[in-house]
Amino acid sequence: MKKILLLLFGLFSFLMIHAQKLHIDGKVYDLEKKPVENATIYLLKAKDSSIINYTATSKEGKFSLKIDEVSEPSLLKIDTEKSSYSKSFEKIEQSLSLDDITLESKKVINIDEVKITVSPVKIKNDTIEFNASAIKVRPDSQVEELLKQIPGVEVSNDGKITANGKTVDQIMVNGKVFFDKDGKIALQNLPADIIKNIQFTTTKTKEEEFTGKAPKSQNTTINFNIDEKKNKGLMSKILAGYGSDKRYEGNIFLNYFKGDTKISLLASSNNINSKNASADNVFDSMGRGGAQKSAGGIQKYSTIGLNYNDKLGKNSDLDNLSLRYTDSDGETRSKVSKTTLLPNNTLQTNSESSNNSESKQYNFNGSVRINLDSLTNIYISPSFSKTENFSLGNSKSFTLKDDKLLNESQSSTQTQGDNNTFGSSIYLFRNFKKKKRTLTATINSSISESKNDNINKSLNTFYGESGTTTDNRNQLQKTLSQNSNYSFSTEYTEPLSDSATVTLGLEYSSKISRDLRDFNDFDPITGKYSQYNTNLSNSVDQKFNQLSPSLSLYLYKKKFSSWATVNFDISDMDVSSVFKGQEYDLQKNFVLPRYAANFQYSFAERKSLSLTNSASFTIPDPGKLIPYRDEANPLITYTGNPDLKNTWVNETNLSYNSFNMIKNINYYIVAGFTYRNNDVTNFSQYDNSGKQIVTYSNISGNKTFNVSFGLTKIFKWNDNKLSISPKFGMNYSYNNGFIEGETFKSRSYNFTPGLNLNYEIKNKFTIKPSYSLGYSFSDYTNYNVDRANTAIQSLKLEMTNYLFQSRFVIGNDFSYNTNSNIAPGFKKDFYFWNTSLGYSFYNKQFTARIKIYDVLNQNQSVKRTITDSYFEDREELILKRYIMFSLSMKLNKFAGKKPKKK
């Protein structure tokens, strides 16, 4: 471990000694000799017009463009909407201070026969916009490949996207959601050559978007704007595959767009555990990293979806209309070995289970934007979902203490149910003539109902000191859960100065819920479940109202920003319940404060520090407050505690991000600390037959601390690109609680160092080796076990070869995984290998591919979980080796033009 840490530290130190060496300074004026704010400054290589670096002018018109030494001809460009400036350099070997610069009317600049009529990059406030035509990718590329070529953008091995060190959490097309916020369907299906520009901006809430408030988020949104000349056409992508063991996959993607109208249709079906309707360019629906993604049984998914965006009128937009139907069938099997820690001994529980399930889901989501006038907007967003499910399961288990059998159980279950949920949100945003003065109002509502019928047949035998007892059941359990949630909130914001505002807010929320659980025992005389079981049946009706006034202060400066919010939650809770035919009433009132505060400081361009602290109270769930003895589970009995106190949580997070585009170094450091007071914890005891008896209690002092570090250094030369990404994470958790009437303490540590490498020869070859280690251990006090630990190691290698102008594509994914300290009977290590060979023909509109999943037939899912009171080893059914042949077709037609044939 020490050697790994020293290696990572040494690599970090080596990479960080490189610093920005030079800069170009100046001040920009317009024709009237007035300073120009937000003019885009960028330096290009003359030979290919690629961007070296970019920045923007300040309010005073000043700029400082940081660069490294440039040993080849370059061009400095300054751009606004109507004017520009350019200056050529043969080489740059020292920092430059330019005289005052006066912009001129725009004109075309020629650089070695490269004609630049549009700025390759523009900066305006917190938005950076790249011109897609200035980014060179293969003609048949998707927008994901376009994204990878933008300076500062990284797509990790697991698909995570960062821009200038910030996480990308939303991807849009023409400013609107394209099926899902994560944008995977857009990234892997839209062709790059239809995109006009790509915009990067800080992710905003609807309120921030409409009112112009500065965003609180630390994440980034990417928006792809389609070229107006190509914003009329039809795109299609079809995939079909069939293989051994009756494995199959199929995807259909159709997209029609004309101006503001965009209609998209997708359909997908497979039995290879792929939930995504989009397809990987190398492995199709199999995707990358299948050893991890296929855990959790064998699943079959079928889905069909429709997405529609349009302009409804002069002042209204259909932001999004999405319909989707999903049908899934699953088979799961698991084997578990669980060790429960007690003060004087341990309990060993071994179990096996299997389950077959079917689920059908219908989803509707919509959103409409209405502009009442230039200052007032309404946003309406309704949604509806319906789920139908059915499952059959079997399980068996036995528990030992010191090799002595305490109990054993076997059961079979059959469950059928459905769930319906309707929700709607209405937002009203009003801007006033005075800048930054705003009024917002929001109404949210959701109504849901869930019904389930569960038949449980179980044989339970207990071997106590007084003899053997049984608790055998054959019951029908009917459950009904109904929830209605309503809330109204309003906020008024008043500017105190150009950079400071104060916001007064008020929110009222109401929750009404009803939970019924009826048990009926099987009557052998009638052959029906007709004997009502009063002891196990219950009902809970709850009303919860809350009024929350709030005060918020915001301060935004060029170098730093800060905000703080204080709330007072005035609540009343009224619970009426019936258990064993006896009524229990519970009434409580609360006045609980909470707050959150944030401070952000920018040391330099693309270097920032953020500190956040928050504290709040959590009211215990009513089910844990009602003093009723719940014996629905024959192995565990629960009893509520009406004296539970509210839990108080204080959380602090610190993060530092730095991105140096000149040296292509991006790194982050994140640390967090959480402290919990009056935490609600289980007060567990075990009788002499191993049956668990649980009530609840408060305990204070539980805390967690975590820190993580990640760095990415990119080297580029000619068509080569090498990315080095070391990372490290550490988590510490301190927990104390109760077991067998005594207190216990546990200290858990988790270390996760790793290293990712990525080497690429453009359009020819990509290799991605990576290594990760997860080492966990826990120290225990007042248990008969002092320590439990585990070490998980994973070595992966991804390779992609492009041959004969990318007509042949060969993909290989290989990994070695090992897991230490697994209980006997569980395999500790395995190799996993996927391979793919694809050939594109007919102008690359068709691709034939052969793929082999789990070539060595060793794939498995085994993991160890360590908690403060037990550790558990689990092995699950997993997808094994198959071979598949597939054929895909893509056909795009824009503005009436047909693709050329070869």
Coordinates of C-alpha atoms in Angstrom, one line a residue, residues 189 191 193 234-237 845 890-894 897-899:
N189 CA -26.8 8.2 -32.6
P191 CA -24.0 12.3 -36.7
D193 CA -21.6 16.6 -39.4
L234 CA -34.3 12.0 -41.5
M235 CA -31.8 9.9 -39.6
S236 CA -32.1 6.2 -39.1
K237 CA -30.0 3.6 -37.4
Q845 CA -23.8 2.7 -44.1
K890 CA -27.5 3.9 -40.8
L891 CA -29.1 6.1 -43.4
N892 CA -29.2 9.9 -43.2
K893 CA -30.9 12.2 -45.5
F894 CA -30.7 16.0 -45.0
K897 CA -30.0 15.3 -50.5
K898 CA -29.5 11.5 -50.9
P899 CA -26.3 9.9 -49.7

